[in-house]
Amino acid sequence: MADKVYYITTPIYYVNDAPHIGHFSTTVAADVLARFQRLRGRQVLFATGTDEHAPKVAEATRQRGLEPQAFVDEIVQAYLRTWEETHVSYDDFIRTSEPRHREVVSRVFQRLRDQGDIYKGVYEGWYCVPDETFWQESELIEGRCPNPECRRPVQKVQEENWFFRLSSYQDRLLEYYEAHPDVLQPEFRRNEVLSFIRGGLRDASITRSAYGWGIPVPDDPSKVIYVWFDALLNYITVAGYLSDEEKFRDVWPADLHLMAKDIFVRFHATMWPAILMALDLPLPRRIFAHGFWTVDGEKISKSKGNAINPRKLAADVAERSGSRYDVAIDALRFFIFREVPFGLDGDFSTSSFVQRFNADLANDLGNLVNRSITMLQRYFEGVVPAAEVDPAIVAAAEPMLQGLPEAIEGLRFNVALDLIWGFIGALNKYIDERAPWKLAKEAQQDALAQVMYSLIDGIRLVALAVSPFMPEAAKEIWRQLGMAAPMEAQRWETAMRPGLLPAATATASPEPIFRRIEEKSAPAKEKKMAEPAAPAPAPSPAEAEKPTVTFDEFKRLDLRVAQIEAAERIPKADKLLKLTVNTGKDTRTVVAGIAQWYEPESLVGRKIILICNLAPAKIRGVESQGMLLAADGPDGSAVLLQPEKDVPVGSSIR
Ligand code: ME8
């Protein structure tokens, strides 16, 4: 099936407000993958869209005296515009109010009713309007919606309704997931799904009394189809189900449905696969749920007004730094994957974005490109000399070239970026060590040619590697390199090898791409924090009283780079993790109080700094042989220390 189209989807978003950083992160993640697959030469169908038939749309329009269709037509513009400006390369944008989708929903409903999978019954329960979800009384928490991301009041509903026979798919779903362990990801969320299904599935009410909006139940106009049943079907509408058989054959099943954890267990991992089973259609190959973003430690909420609008933030950064707006957008696309492992919850703070922008983009990447092209102008009039790539640079590129496909396809975006930045770091170090200015002074032309060729060719690889994350910034690097072949025509298999840069390529004049954000031009709120008048926080008593240690005393500590091989929670200790770590000399157990901040799964393979010769201590019945180092995060979290570059396990710390 080499020619199967790679089909990837985002959720279709409710049209209640402009998209925020949460919607942005899911959609950009899908975009990174779509772009990467295209770079690998695959044909891609990348779909996103809007979920428009929600009762709250009907409510909002009544309040404003508008027709629902006119209302959604207006709001959808914010989505279209955001995805266009944030370089989201979707192939299809589906709106559930489109005739192509309404047709599929009606026909699916009729078919399932004809075959007995949909039947009429009486529904009694509670409905959460903001979440568009039905709940049983027993599921409510203090009379409110039990979804931890919602917890808002619910409404009592009792009405005759159509039900989907979800209960009869319970065993088949479990069997399927047993036989296909890789479908639900990440692994720890798969377990949530299995226990939800094992807990027993009830038939699902999939209609509501008509509220003047939505898709009417065929032959029963007093009812409309429940917005979730309607919305999930978008994935097959896009694939051409019932409208374009050939396309559907090429596209279905979806290779990846992406979403956050809020709509994973009940909807995408239970209801949707059951509907597909009822339709005799193959199940998606992978369903992946990522975590939730908070902003400065708080849940994103409309009432708090703390939702970060990616377009506004990028416009602000562009203004403060003097970088182009599209470059600032790319910087944000990079940032949301740089720190937090995709899959876990993350906290967004503008100040750490600014730091990363300055350190990783302006400094590491921006300077590398700028100083390399500047030196080429100076020493070779901007024209790439003929030379072989330095074997040291070939070797330094290897981890990135080998590791990137698996990291991106496994949605380990922070690992992918670590690999790329590892190579960027190696190129910067190469400049410092080989000191081209000295070679020029000493007239070592051959050595100088090799260094400059290796650098510019290395930057070519970096541009291609970052292009799924930062497509416009990558194009700008490509332009400055003076590459004759268009970037879009490059393919991973043929282009991602060192030494393919054609000699005699004439570079353009260097221009800084990522310009530093200077703190002094920060907006009012942040300026306050940087003002010298603001007193530095007083050291805590513990810090103030720490005695001086001599160098010899410090040398008594056996600090080493160690690698986590396994991690698990310690029962009844919600702060502790039991880690199995390899110190290079031995494998041992270490207990760490980081369970609130790190999912065990995310730690496996990670390198840490360990005090190896700390006296062993028993913690909750587990003997801990050493202690890992972590910084106190500003929000009270623990932030693991790790080497800035990859170094072998067992390396000592000096
Ligand atoms: O649920 N952090 O639409 P929705 C990370 N229409 N991601 C977030 C987020 C946050 N704080 N907030 C939202 C719906 N998201 C349905 C979907 S699909 C057939 C129907 C992202 O507008 C994340 O992808 O509430 C989440 O799953 C989605 O927006 C929910 O979007």
XYZ file of C-alpha atoms and ligand atoms in Angstrom:
685
model
C 0.000 0.000 0.000
C 2.846 2.353 -0.801
C 0.540 4.761 -2.571
C -2.035 5.153 0.173
C -2.690 8.842 0.701
C -1.509 9.914 4.166
C -4.730 11.187 5.738
C -4.405 13.331 8.847
C -7.074 15.281 10.693
C -7.525 17.817 13.471
C -10.747 18.119 15.453
C -13.267 20.345 13.780
C -13.554 23.271 16.142
C -16.672 24.889 17.545
C -17.287 28.255 16.017
C -17.727 30.199 19.218
C -14.624 32.339 19.306
C -11.327 33.049 17.612
C -8.869 30.137 17.869
C -6.397 30.293 20.754
C -3.060 28.698 21.485
C -4.728 25.331 22.246
C -6.421 25.060 18.846
C -3.242 26.391 17.304
C -1.093 23.665 18.863
C -3.238 20.799 17.567
C -3.534 22.276 14.103
C 0.144 23.134 13.820
C 1.102 19.656 15.049
C -0.968 18.190 12.224
C 0.619 20.654 9.836
C 4.145 19.670 10.883
C 3.321 16.060 10.183
C 1.596 16.832 6.891
C 4.562 18.871 5.713
C 6.999 16.218 6.818
C 5.112 13.511 4.911
C 5.125 15.698 1.809
C 8.858 16.251 2.276
C 9.188 12.468 2.305
C 7.341 12.359 -1.001
C 3.997 11.069 0.216
C 0.694 12.284 -1.041
C -1.168 13.877 1.849
C -4.737 14.763 2.688
C -4.679 17.102 5.666
C -8.105 18.186 6.879
C -9.334 20.620 9.468
C -12.601 22.482 9.766
C -15.457 23.676 11.925
C -18.222 22.016 13.900
C -21.160 24.304 13.358
C -24.389 22.666 14.530
C -23.953 23.091 18.267
C -27.015 24.195 20.271
C -24.924 27.011 21.697
C -24.669 28.446 18.184
C -28.452 28.526 18.017
C -28.524 30.203 21.423
C -25.895 32.809 20.536
C -27.643 33.707 17.307
C -31.011 34.131 18.977
C -29.430 36.572 21.390
C -27.985 38.587 18.515
C -31.041 38.362 16.277
C -29.055 36.657 13.511
C -29.671 33.565 11.416
C -27.423 30.703 12.578
C -25.941 30.255 9.107
C -25.033 33.946 8.867
C -23.471 33.750 12.318
C -21.285 30.732 11.566
C -20.309 32.155 8.174
C -18.919 35.131 10.012
C -17.110 33.302 12.806
C -15.564 30.756 10.486
C -13.567 33.583 8.954
C -11.487 33.848 12.126
C -10.455 30.207 11.673
C -9.721 30.524 7.973
C -7.696 33.635 8.528
C -5.764 32.197 11.465
C -4.801 29.050 9.589
C -3.779 31.045 6.568
C -1.599 33.422 8.565
C -0.088 30.660 10.662
C 1.036 28.693 7.587
C -1.315 25.774 8.058
C -1.216 23.874 4.776
C -4.550 22.062 4.994
C -5.892 20.391 1.866
C -9.535 20.439 2.897
C -11.483 22.638 5.279
C -14.746 20.985 6.195
C -17.721 22.841 7.603
C -20.474 20.640 8.973
C -23.125 22.968 7.562
C -22.019 22.145 4.012
C -24.410 20.047 1.894
C -21.716 17.392 1.233
C -21.555 16.674 4.947
C -25.266 16.931 5.747
C -25.902 14.373 3.025
C -23.424 11.879 4.531
C -24.846 12.321 8.038
C -28.448 11.745 6.892
C -27.540 8.690 4.876
C -25.439 7.161 7.641
C -28.268 7.737 10.102
C -30.767 6.029 7.799
C -28.508 3.088 7.165
C -27.779 2.490 10.850
C -31.464 2.798 11.676
C -32.362 0.360 8.894
C -29.880 -2.179 10.194
C -31.051 -1.784 13.800
C -28.006 0.022 15.216
C -30.151 3.094 15.861
C -33.462 2.725 17.716
C -36.014 4.930 19.482
C -36.105 5.199 23.279
C -36.615 7.645 26.122
C -33.670 9.642 27.279
C -33.398 10.971 30.780
C -30.280 12.655 31.942
C -28.224 15.787 32.153
C -26.845 17.874 29.355
C -23.829 20.145 29.481
C -24.352 22.898 26.893
C -20.770 24.274 26.751
C -19.408 20.736 26.315
C -22.333 19.472 24.207
C -22.301 16.252 26.205
C -24.940 14.083 27.878
C -24.254 12.741 31.358
C -25.949 10.340 33.748
C -26.893 11.652 37.157
C -24.359 9.310 38.756
C -21.556 10.785 36.670
C -22.070 14.395 37.794
C -19.672 15.920 40.287
C -21.454 18.071 42.826
C -24.273 18.451 40.328
C -21.933 19.775 37.631
C -20.345 18.556 34.408
C -17.741 15.929 35.383
C -15.276 16.879 32.636
C -12.368 18.336 34.627
C -11.790 20.893 31.874
C -15.399 22.121 32.226
C -17.201 21.623 35.575
C -20.044 23.931 34.548
C -23.750 23.600 35.461
C -25.816 21.036 33.530
C -29.475 20.964 32.407
C -31.954 18.192 33.091
C -33.276 16.633 29.899
C -36.022 14.086 29.434
C -37.218 13.309 25.966
C -37.933 10.662 23.426
C -34.820 10.188 21.380
C -32.927 8.011 18.958
C -30.162 5.879 20.444
C -27.034 4.379 18.953
C -26.435 0.802 20.122
C -22.996 1.580 21.526
C -23.229 -1.138 24.185
C -23.142 -3.876 21.582
C -19.694 -2.735 20.430
C -18.038 -2.958 23.816
C -16.440 -6.374 23.310
C -15.484 -5.756 19.718
C -13.774 -2.512 20.664
C -11.804 -4.185 23.433
C -10.793 -7.037 21.148
C -9.728 -4.601 18.493
C -7.581 -2.548 20.839
C -5.998 -5.699 22.290
C -5.084 -6.831 18.794
C -3.916 -3.375 17.685
C -2.018 -1.935 20.631
C -0.585 0.996 18.677
C -3.827 2.638 17.624
C -4.431 4.630 20.789
C -1.618 6.935 21.787
C 0.087 7.914 23.979
C 0.168 4.622 25.842
C -0.959 6.041 29.196
C -4.113 7.422 27.612
C -4.790 4.073 25.954
C -5.197 2.610 29.415
C -7.790 5.247 30.260
C -9.787 4.193 27.225
C -9.607 0.513 28.050
C -10.809 1.055 31.586
C -13.588 3.346 30.360
C -14.818 0.676 27.953
C -14.380 -2.117 30.481
C -16.474 -0.038 32.897
C -19.423 -0.737 30.570
C -20.785 1.182 27.599
C -24.365 2.428 27.531
C -26.275 3.122 24.355
C -25.824 6.750 23.361
C -28.610 9.220 22.736
C -27.747 10.725 19.356
C -30.627 13.108 18.729
C -32.222 16.085 20.448
C -35.486 17.972 20.097
C -35.113 20.271 17.120
C -33.762 23.687 18.100
C -33.967 25.336 14.712
C -30.432 24.431 13.665
C -28.612 21.210 12.866
C -29.269 18.205 10.662
C -32.854 16.918 10.948
C -33.405 13.239 11.674
C -34.584 11.645 8.415
C -38.393 11.111 8.580
C -38.586 12.631 12.071
C -38.290 16.414 11.718
C -39.073 16.973 15.396
C -35.512 15.910 16.105
C -32.041 16.934 15.055
C -28.931 14.779 15.082
C -26.707 15.222 18.116
C -23.777 17.455 17.326
C -21.137 14.844 18.243
C -22.628 12.132 16.040
C -22.774 14.700 13.239
C -19.236 16.014 13.852
C -17.369 12.715 13.997
C -18.658 11.777 10.566
C -16.749 14.713 9.081
C -13.711 12.462 8.858
C -15.361 10.218 6.286
C -17.124 13.063 4.480
C -13.710 14.555 3.740
C -12.419 11.178 2.581
C -15.177 10.984 -0.043
C -17.476 8.473 1.674
C -20.675 7.954 -0.357
C -19.582 10.602 -2.850
C -16.281 9.550 -4.397
C -15.551 5.858 -4.117
C -12.141 6.008 -5.700
C -10.949 8.769 -3.420
C -12.330 6.968 -0.404
C -10.372 3.841 -1.343
C -7.151 5.843 -1.599
C -7.655 7.809 1.586
C -9.480 5.725 4.195
C -8.622 4.692 6.899
C -7.226 7.882 8.387
C -3.570 7.560 9.303
C -3.887 9.908 12.244
C -6.663 11.669 14.134
C -5.135 14.326 16.378
C -6.836 16.072 19.278
C -6.378 16.942 22.955
C -7.316 14.680 25.834
C -10.712 16.378 26.377
C -12.366 14.610 23.450
C -10.326 11.439 23.262
C -11.750 8.748 25.516
C -15.503 9.036 25.008
C -15.651 10.388 21.512
C -12.649 9.575 19.363
C -11.580 6.336 21.004
C -15.022 4.887 21.782
C -17.981 6.361 19.944
C -16.208 7.000 16.640
C -14.641 3.546 16.226
C -17.986 1.974 17.188
C -19.755 3.979 14.472
C -17.123 2.851 11.979
C -17.614 -0.760 13.035
C -21.355 -0.362 12.540
C -20.629 0.928 9.040
C -18.218 -1.947 8.327
C -15.403 0.501 7.736
C -11.791 0.040 8.808
C -10.702 1.900 11.937
C -8.208 4.785 11.923
C -4.590 3.674 12.156
C -3.710 6.023 14.980
C -5.667 8.239 17.363
C -3.419 10.515 19.369
C -4.415 12.814 22.220
C -2.103 15.546 23.436
C -2.291 17.434 26.703
C -3.847 20.724 27.645
C -2.198 24.129 27.666
C -2.558 26.435 30.594
C -1.450 30.065 30.459
C 0.771 31.285 33.289
C -0.443 28.329 35.320
C -4.142 28.980 34.724
C -6.751 27.162 32.717
C -7.557 28.979 29.476
C -10.976 30.516 29.861
C -13.081 33.021 28.072
C -14.199 34.637 31.298
C -10.611 35.144 32.474
C -9.752 36.531 29.054
C -6.373 34.786 29.196
C -6.652 32.958 25.874
C -3.527 33.636 23.849
C -4.362 34.592 20.298
C -1.438 33.382 18.174
C -1.833 36.132 15.593
C -1.795 38.882 18.189
C 1.171 37.413 20.015
C 3.177 37.057 16.809
C 2.293 40.614 15.781
C 3.558 41.805 19.148
C 6.809 39.859 18.867
C 7.324 41.091 15.308
C 6.936 44.634 16.509
C 9.187 44.243 19.517
C 11.964 42.459 17.659
C 11.776 44.012 14.216
C 11.467 40.500 12.735
C 8.973 39.804 9.979
C 5.443 38.828 11.063
C 5.596 35.490 9.247
C 8.909 34.747 10.965
C 7.349 35.560 14.348
C 4.488 33.165 13.533
C 7.036 30.463 12.750
C 8.819 31.204 16.014
C 5.580 30.502 17.858
C 5.083 27.281 15.874
C 8.554 26.265 16.993
C 8.096 27.304 20.600
C 4.953 25.304 21.323
C 6.880 22.113 20.593
C 10.286 23.061 21.948
C 9.891 22.575 25.663
C 6.889 20.460 26.486
C 6.782 16.868 25.248
C 3.787 16.771 22.927
C 1.208 14.657 24.722
C 1.656 16.147 28.179
C 0.054 19.233 29.639
C 2.105 22.379 29.244
C 2.129 25.856 30.621
C 2.454 28.730 28.205
C 4.202 31.865 29.289
C 5.117 34.753 27.057
C 8.334 35.283 28.976
C 9.642 31.795 28.215
C 8.661 32.310 24.584
C 10.758 35.475 24.552
C 13.688 33.646 26.130
C 13.533 30.812 23.626
C 13.170 33.272 20.774
C 16.336 35.048 21.800
C 18.359 31.974 22.731
C 17.382 29.313 20.201
C 16.304 31.403 17.247
C 18.073 34.770 17.318
C 21.252 33.383 18.855
C 21.763 29.778 17.808
C 20.053 29.530 14.445
C 19.925 33.174 13.384
C 23.573 33.873 14.162
C 24.736 30.665 12.548
C 23.104 31.613 9.259
C 24.086 35.236 9.445
C 27.731 34.851 10.361
C 28.284 31.962 7.954
C 26.923 33.852 4.961
C 28.770 36.998 6.056
C 32.083 35.079 6.167
C 31.370 33.537 2.781
C 30.870 37.024 1.386
C 34.116 38.162 2.936
C 36.332 35.219 1.998
C 34.766 33.942 -1.229
C 32.727 36.889 -2.492
C 29.581 35.052 -1.488
C 30.142 32.113 -3.838
C 30.306 28.570 -2.440
C 33.772 27.083 -3.119
C 34.188 23.518 -4.367
C 35.178 21.300 -1.420
C 34.293 18.142 0.447
C 32.265 18.289 3.641
C 34.449 17.924 6.719
C 33.963 14.376 8.090
C 33.430 15.938 11.526
C 30.329 17.701 10.205
C 29.117 14.580 8.409
C 29.315 12.795 11.749
C 27.619 15.640 13.618
C 24.680 15.586 11.192
C 24.153 11.872 11.608
C 21.942 11.816 14.753
C 19.610 14.395 13.185
C 19.422 12.645 9.821
C 18.846 9.264 11.423
C 16.563 10.320 14.248
C 14.307 12.957 12.774
C 11.862 10.790 10.789
C 11.087 8.588 13.743
C 10.826 11.501 16.164
C 8.408 13.431 13.956
C 6.328 10.436 13.004
C 6.166 9.433 16.659
C 4.982 12.988 17.478
C 8.022 13.467 19.709
C 8.462 16.990 18.467
C 10.655 18.164 21.337
C 13.025 15.297 20.580
C 13.010 16.257 16.894
C 13.892 19.836 17.772
C 16.601 18.665 20.176
C 18.165 16.707 17.332
C 18.085 19.715 15.003
C 19.426 22.054 17.669
C 22.131 19.518 18.495
C 23.368 19.889 14.927
C 23.012 23.685 14.990
C 25.110 23.675 18.178
C 27.741 21.524 16.470
C 27.931 23.951 13.526
C 28.345 26.939 15.832
C 31.040 25.145 17.769
C 32.751 24.252 14.503
C 32.984 27.939 13.611
C 34.521 28.760 16.967
C 37.001 25.892 16.809
C 38.050 26.199 13.188
C 38.114 30.026 13.371
C 37.792 30.758 9.622
C 39.163 34.281 10.239
C 42.452 32.728 11.312
C 42.541 30.422 8.321
C 41.951 33.467 6.109
C 44.748 35.368 7.794
C 47.105 32.449 7.388
C 46.002 32.077 3.761
C 45.043 28.440 4.275
C 42.720 28.514 1.268
C 41.914 24.795 1.094
C 41.089 24.491 4.767
C 39.029 27.679 4.601
C 37.111 26.367 1.584
C 36.322 23.145 3.387
C 35.116 24.928 6.523
C 32.913 27.323 4.577
C 31.503 24.610 2.319
C 30.720 22.446 5.360
C 28.943 25.312 7.093
C 26.772 26.394 4.185
C 25.924 22.795 3.330
C 25.079 22.181 7.006
C 22.750 25.189 6.974
C 21.073 23.737 3.883
C 20.305 20.597 5.923
C 19.092 22.670 8.864
C 16.741 24.674 6.618
C 15.145 21.483 5.306
C 14.957 19.918 8.761
C 13.203 22.918 10.321
C 10.917 23.482 7.340
C 7.960 21.442 8.673
C 8.051 23.544 11.861
C 9.013 26.921 10.418
C 8.135 26.856 6.717
C 8.519 30.568 5.986
C 11.686 31.083 8.008
C 13.147 28.015 6.276
C 12.292 29.508 2.897
C 14.042 32.717 3.874
C 17.189 30.781 4.846
C 16.940 28.935 1.516
C 16.666 32.238 -0.318
C 19.706 33.703 1.443
C 21.695 30.560 0.664
C 20.939 31.288 -2.982
C 19.761 27.754 -3.666
C 18.740 27.417 -7.305
C 16.331 24.475 -6.860
C 13.028 25.456 -5.214
C 12.662 24.339 -1.632
C 9.251 22.743 -2.233
C 10.828 20.388 -4.752
C 13.248 18.930 -2.176
C 12.657 15.383 -0.948
C 13.994 13.938 2.266
C 15.474 10.780 0.724
C 17.419 12.603 -1.968
C 18.258 15.929 -0.314
C 19.066 15.021 3.277
C 22.665 13.979 2.797
C 25.713 16.098 3.540
C 27.656 17.363 0.556
C 24.853 17.964 -1.936
C 25.232 21.737 -1.978
C 26.307 22.646 -5.530
C 29.657 24.443 -5.662
C 29.438 27.918 -7.222
C 26.072 28.619 -5.567
C 25.913 32.401 -5.174
C 24.464 33.374 -1.816
C 22.318 36.460 -1.324
C 23.379 39.253 0.983
C 22.886 38.186 4.593
C 20.005 39.691 6.540
C 19.153 38.830 10.139
C 16.018 36.653 10.144
C 15.281 36.384 13.858
C 16.060 39.693 15.510
C 16.466 39.704 19.257
C 13.574 40.880 21.361
C 15.029 43.572 23.559
C 13.520 43.623 27.013
C 13.445 47.399 27.163
C 10.785 47.541 24.468
C 8.575 45.064 26.312
C 4.881 45.949 26.581
C 3.681 47.687 29.720
C 2.839 44.603 31.752
C 6.216 42.949 31.293
C 8.200 46.138 31.480
C 7.105 46.487 35.023
C 8.840 43.267 35.922
C 12.082 44.371 34.325
C 12.173 47.823 35.867
C 15.206 48.336 38.068
C 12.935 49.904 40.675
C 11.355 46.520 41.302
C 13.345 45.065 44.189
C 15.027 41.748 43.565
C 13.294 39.044 45.579
C 14.998 38.597 48.931
C 16.797 35.281 49.235
C 14.833 32.768 51.241
C 16.293 32.135 54.723
C 17.479 28.725 53.629
C 19.363 30.247 50.697
C 20.790 33.073 52.768
C 22.131 30.739 55.427
C 23.866 28.226 53.209
C 27.530 28.083 54.208
C 30.409 28.392 51.772
C 31.924 25.116 50.612
C 35.504 24.611 49.544
C 36.359 23.239 46.159
C 37.508 20.024 47.823
C 34.183 19.662 49.548
C 32.401 20.133 46.241
C 34.679 17.533 44.635
C 33.408 14.940 47.094
C 30.111 14.878 45.252
C 29.954 12.213 42.567
C 27.773 13.985 40.009
C 27.155 12.178 36.752
C 25.032 12.133 33.662
C 22.664 9.196 34.011
C 19.855 7.905 31.848
C 16.364 6.953 32.952
C 15.524 3.454 31.777
C 12.155 2.997 33.433
C 9.776 5.109 35.497
C 6.659 4.273 37.436
C 4.413 5.846 39.993
C 4.706 4.733 43.605
C 1.288 3.590 44.801
C -0.338 5.955 47.303
C 2.427 8.539 46.901
C 1.119 11.016 44.387
C 4.296 13.103 44.287
C 6.815 10.299 43.886
C 8.194 8.379 40.958
C 10.379 5.313 41.148
C 13.060 5.579 38.487
C 15.460 2.965 37.194
C 18.579 4.812 36.089
C 21.742 3.796 34.329
C 24.748 5.658 35.747
C 27.229 4.261 33.253
C 28.653 2.029 35.989
C 25.507 0.410 37.292
C 21.727 0.425 37.170
C 19.962 1.559 40.299
C 16.737 2.828 41.779
C 16.140 6.467 42.534
C 13.002 7.964 44.054
C 12.152 11.461 42.830
C 9.411 13.864 43.912
C 8.469 14.926 40.418
C 5.282 12.951 39.727
C 3.146 16.092 39.581
C 5.225 17.538 36.791
C 6.323 14.606 34.670
C 4.421 11.656 33.268
C 6.496 8.521 33.879
C 6.357 7.573 30.185
C 7.853 10.872 29.134
C 10.969 10.288 31.215
C 12.147 7.037 29.724
C 15.338 7.587 27.749
C 15.917 11.030 29.194
C 19.336 12.036 30.466
C 19.549 13.612 33.898
C 22.154 14.781 36.386
C 22.454 12.460 39.354
C 24.243 12.716 42.692
C 25.522 9.154 42.756
C 27.193 9.050 46.160
C 24.348 10.349 48.285
C 23.756 8.030 51.229
C 20.876 5.680 50.302
C 17.548 6.447 51.952
C 14.310 4.527 52.194
C 11.358 6.539 50.882
C 7.901 4.994 51.111
C 9.450 1.573 51.368
C 11.665 2.028 48.308
C 15.417 2.433 48.704
C 16.602 5.458 46.773
C 20.230 5.309 45.685
C 21.004 8.846 44.690
C 19.194 12.039 43.854
C 18.492 13.748 40.592
C 18.941 17.474 40.148
C 16.030 19.736 39.303
C 15.502 23.477 39.388
C 12.637 25.153 41.192
C 10.333 26.416 38.449
C 8.752 29.842 38.983
C 5.354 28.177 39.464
C 6.701 25.827 42.126
C 7.196 22.986 39.653
C 10.313 20.840 39.419
C 12.308 21.317 36.225
C 14.771 18.545 35.449
C 18.344 19.523 34.678
C 19.868 17.888 31.669
C 23.067 18.352 29.665
C 22.781 21.082 27.108
C 24.189 18.747 24.447
C 24.123 15.016 24.175
C 26.941 13.438 26.207
C 27.510 9.755 27.029
C 25.863 8.202 30.053
C 28.296 8.204 32.972
C 29.996 11.489 32.019
C 31.088 13.203 35.188
C 30.112 16.748 36.085
C 32.896 19.148 36.902
O -14.393 19.682 21.045
N -4.906 23.002 25.208
O -14.280 21.479 19.609
P -13.441 22.549 20.452
C -4.689 22.229 24.140
N -16.125 20.448 18.092
N -5.582 22.048 23.159
C -6.755 22.675 23.258
C -7.061 23.514 24.361
C -6.061 23.655 25.367
N -6.230 24.421 26.431
N -8.299 23.999 24.175
C -8.752 23.493 22.994
C -14.694 20.245 20.006
N -7.828 22.706 22.430
C -15.516 19.530 18.968
C -14.605 18.567 18.219
S -14.170 16.681 16.384
C -15.088 15.604 15.524
C -15.307 17.692 17.212
C -7.924 22.021 21.134
O -13.529 23.805 19.671
C -7.730 20.524 21.273
O -7.387 19.991 20.029
O -13.848 22.542 21.864
C -9.110 20.067 21.672
O -9.273 18.670 21.496
C -9.936 20.893 20.731
O -9.254 22.159 20.665
C -11.375 21.095 21.186
O -11.949 22.018 20.305
